[in-house]
């Protein structure tokens, strides 16, 4: 978690991660109650910039994919008319039907893939309007969105790396200590996560 309210009257010993964070009294919650911010402002900002970059890259990427909603791979690439994955539309007596093909298997995906509703009528398109940026069909605009946020993603990552090295965030908060590197500790953590058993109380801090 990036931060949370702690209501303990007597704060137990904090971990290295918590010790490196801002610790202040919260007047809104009364004396003795504190807010422990585990990460610096830079870490938080770069984290959320990354989130938005990934979302926009995904949605603009689907817009680009809609220009040619097929993927060729291996033996399927030898024949330009046969794609390994294809989002297509087939005409029927009842109207257009969306069909998604993966290898030799085909599935009806009308309303989501191949054919989706747009402005009240069925439209032939790989991914629906609500999943792409921009929502209308525009390959040029999709490419501009995609490449702009790709560079923002790169620059934001560099800012995070520089801050992590200069501030000691990587060494202090991310590098496991000797006990955490023990094989027994690693397997115990893996087993706990598989059973959805997560740290609580002081250990969670």
Coordinates of C-alpha atoms in Angstrom, one line a residue:
X1 CA 0.0 0.0 0.0
X2 CA 1.1 3.5 -0.7
X3 CA -0.1 4.9 2.7
X4 CA -2.7 4.3 5.3
X5 CA -4.0 5.5 8.7
X6 CA -2.6 4.0 11.8
X7 CA -4.6 4.4 15.0
X8 CA -2.2 2.8 17.5
X9 CA -1.6 5.0 20.6
X10 CA 1.9 3.5 21.0
X11 CA 3.6 3.1 17.6
X12 CA 5.7 -0.1 17.5
X13 CA 9.1 -0.1 16.0
X14 CA 8.8 0.6 12.3
X15 CA 10.5 -1.2 9.4
X16 CA 13.1 0.4 7.3
X17 CA 10.4 1.3 4.8
X18 CA 8.3 3.1 7.3
X19 CA 11.3 4.8 9.0
X20 CA 12.2 6.4 5.7
X21 CA 8.7 7.8 5.2
X22 CA 7.0 10.9 6.5
X23 CA 5.4 10.5 9.9
X24 CA 3.1 13.3 11.1
X25 CA 0.3 13.7 13.6
X26 CA -3.2 14.0 12.1
X27 CA -5.4 16.5 13.9
X28 CA -8.4 15.2 12.0
X29 CA -8.1 11.9 13.8
X30 CA -7.1 13.1 17.2
X31 CA -3.8 13.2 19.2
X32 CA -1.8 10.0 19.1
X33 CA -3.1 8.9 15.7
X34 CA -0.6 9.2 12.9
X35 CA -0.4 9.0 9.1
X36 CA 2.5 7.0 7.9
X37 CA 3.3 7.7 4.3
X38 CA 5.5 4.9 3.2
X39 CA 6.7 6.5 -0.1
X40 CA 7.9 9.9 -1.0
X41 CA 5.9 12.3 -3.2
X42 CA 8.2 11.5 -6.2
X43 CA 7.5 7.8 -5.9
X44 CA 3.8 8.3 -5.7
X45 CA 3.6 10.7 -8.6
X46 CA 5.7 8.5 -10.9
X47 CA 3.7 5.5 -9.9
X48 CA 0.4 7.1 -10.9
X49 CA 1.9 8.6 -14.1
X50 CA 2.9 5.1 -15.0
X51 CA -0.6 3.8 -14.4
X52 CA -2.1 6.4 -16.8
X53 CA 0.6 5.8 -19.4
X54 CA -0.1 2.0 -19.4
X55 CA -3.8 2.6 -19.7
X56 CA -3.5 5.0 -22.6
X57 CA -0.8 2.9 -24.3
X58 CA -3.2 -0.1 -24.1
X59 CA -6.3 1.7 -25.4
X60 CA -4.4 3.6 -28.2
X61 CA -2.7 0.3 -29.1
X62 CA -6.2 -1.3 -29.6
X63 CA -7.0 1.6 -31.8
X64 CA -3.9 0.8 -33.9
X65 CA -4.8 -2.9 -33.9
X66 CA -8.3 -2.0 -35.3
X67 CA -6.7 -0.8 -38.5
X68 CA -5.8 -4.4 -39.2
X69 CA -7.4 -6.7 -36.6
X70 CA -5.3 -9.8 -37.4
X71 CA -2.1 -11.3 -36.1
X72 CA 0.0 -13.6 -38.2
X73 CA 2.4 -16.1 -36.6
X74 CA 4.3 -19.2 -37.7
X75 CA 2.7 -21.3 -40.4
X76 CA -0.3 -19.0 -40.5
X77 CA 2.0 -16.1 -41.7
X78 CA 2.8 -18.1 -44.9
X79 CA -0.7 -17.3 -46.2
X80 CA -1.6 -13.6 -46.0
X81 CA -5.3 -14.6 -46.1
X82 CA -5.0 -16.8 -43.0
X83 CA -4.2 -15.2 -39.6
X84 CA -3.5 -17.0 -36.4
X85 CA -5.7 -14.5 -34.5
X86 CA -8.5 -12.5 -36.3
X87 CA -11.4 -10.3 -35.2
X88 CA -13.8 -10.4 -38.1
X89 CA -17.4 -9.7 -39.1
X90 CA -19.5 -12.1 -41.1
X91 CA -22.8 -11.1 -42.8
X92 CA -25.9 -13.2 -41.9
X93 CA -29.6 -13.0 -42.6
X94 CA -30.0 -11.5 -39.1
X95 CA -27.3 -8.9 -39.8
X96 CA -23.5 -8.7 -39.0
X97 CA -22.0 -11.2 -36.7
X98 CA -18.7 -10.8 -34.9
X99 CA -16.4 -13.8 -35.0
X100 CA -13.0 -14.2 -33.2
X101 CA -10.7 -16.8 -34.6
X102 CA -7.7 -18.3 -32.9
X103 CA -6.0 -20.9 -35.0
X104 CA -8.6 -23.4 -36.1
X105 CA -11.1 -22.3 -33.5
X106 CA -13.8 -19.7 -34.0
X107 CA -16.1 -18.0 -31.5
X108 CA -19.1 -15.7 -31.8
X109 CA -18.2 -12.4 -30.1
X110 CA -20.8 -10.1 -31.5
X111 CA -21.2 -6.9 -29.5
X112 CA -17.6 -7.0 -28.2
X113 CA -15.1 -8.2 -30.8
X114 CA -15.5 -8.0 -34.6
X115 CA -18.9 -6.3 -34.5
X116 CA -20.0 -3.8 -31.8
X117 CA -22.7 -1.3 -31.3
X118 CA -21.8 2.4 -32.0
X119 CA -24.3 5.3 -32.2
X120 CA -27.2 2.8 -32.2
X121 CA -26.0 0.6 -35.1
X122 CA -23.7 -2.4 -35.6
X123 CA -20.3 -1.4 -36.7
X124 CA -17.5 -3.6 -38.1
X125 CA -14.4 -3.0 -35.8
X126 CA -12.0 -5.3 -33.9
X127 CA -12.4 -3.7 -30.5
X128 CA -15.4 -1.6 -29.4
X129 CA -15.3 2.2 -29.2
X130 CA -15.3 2.2 -25.4
X131 CA -12.0 0.3 -25.4
X132 CA -10.0 2.5 -27.7
X133 CA -8.4 6.0 -27.7
X134 CA -9.8 7.8 -29.6
X135 CA -13.2 6.1 -29.5
X136 CA -13.8 6.8 -33.2
X137 CA -11.9 5.1 -36.0
X138 CA -8.7 7.1 -36.6
X139 CA -5.4 5.3 -37.0
X140 CA -3.4 8.6 -37.2
X141 CA -4.8 9.9 -33.9
X142 CA -4.3 6.5 -32.2
X143 CA -0.6 6.5 -33.3
X144 CA -0.1 10.1 -32.0
X145 CA -1.6 9.1 -28.6
X146 CA 0.4 5.9 -28.5
X147 CA 3.8 7.4 -29.3
X148 CA 3.4 10.5 -27.0
X149 CA 2.5 8.4 -24.0
X150 CA 5.3 5.9 -24.9
X151 CA 7.9 8.7 -24.5
X152 CA 6.2 10.0 -21.4
X153 CA 6.4 6.4 -20.0
X154 CA 10.1 6.3 -20.8
X155 CA 10.9 9.7 -19.2
X156 CA 8.8 9.0 -16.2
X157 CA 10.7 5.7 -15.7
X158 CA 14.0 7.6 -15.9
X159 CA 12.8 10.0 -13.3
X160 CA 11.9 7.1 -11.0
X161 CA 15.3 5.4 -11.5
X162 CA 17.2 8.6 -10.9
X163 CA 15.2 9.4 -7.7
X164 CA 15.5 5.8 -6.5
X165 CA 19.3 5.8 -6.8
X166 CA 19.9 9.3 -5.5
X167 CA 17.5 9.0 -2.5
X168 CA 18.6 5.5 -1.6
X169 CA 15.1 4.2 -2.2
X170 CA 16.3 1.0 -4.0
X171 CA 19.0 0.1 -1.5
X172 CA 16.9 1.0 1.6
X173 CA 13.4 -0.2 0.6
X174 CA 13.7 -2.7 -2.2
X175 CA 16.8 -4.8 -1.6
X176 CA 15.9 -7.7 0.6
X177 CA 18.0 -8.1 3.8
X178 CA 20.0 -11.3 4.7
X179 CA 17.0 -12.9 6.4
X180 CA 14.7 -12.3 3.5
X181 CA 17.1 -13.8 1.1
X182 CA 17.1 -17.2 2.9
X183 CA 15.5 -20.0 0.9
X184 CA 13.2 -21.0 3.8
X185 CA 11.9 -17.4 4.1
X186 CA 11.3 -17.2 0.4
X187 CA 9.3 -20.4 0.2
X188 CA 7.3 -19.4 3.3
X189 CA 6.4 -16.1 1.6
X190 CA 5.4 -17.9 -1.6
X191 CA 3.2 -20.4 0.3
X192 CA 1.6 -17.6 2.3
X193 CA 0.7 -15.6 -0.8
X194 CA -0.7 -18.7 -2.6
X195 CA -2.9 -19.3 0.4
X196 CA -3.8 -15.5 0.5
X197 CA -2.2 -15.1 3.9
X198 CA -0.8 -11.6 4.0
X199 CA 1.2 -9.8 6.8
X200 CA -0.8 -8.1 9.5
X201 CA -0.2 -5.8 12.4
X202 CA 3.4 -4.7 12.9
X203 CA 4.8 -6.9 10.2
X204 CA 2.5 -5.3 7.6
X205 CA 4.1 -1.9 8.3

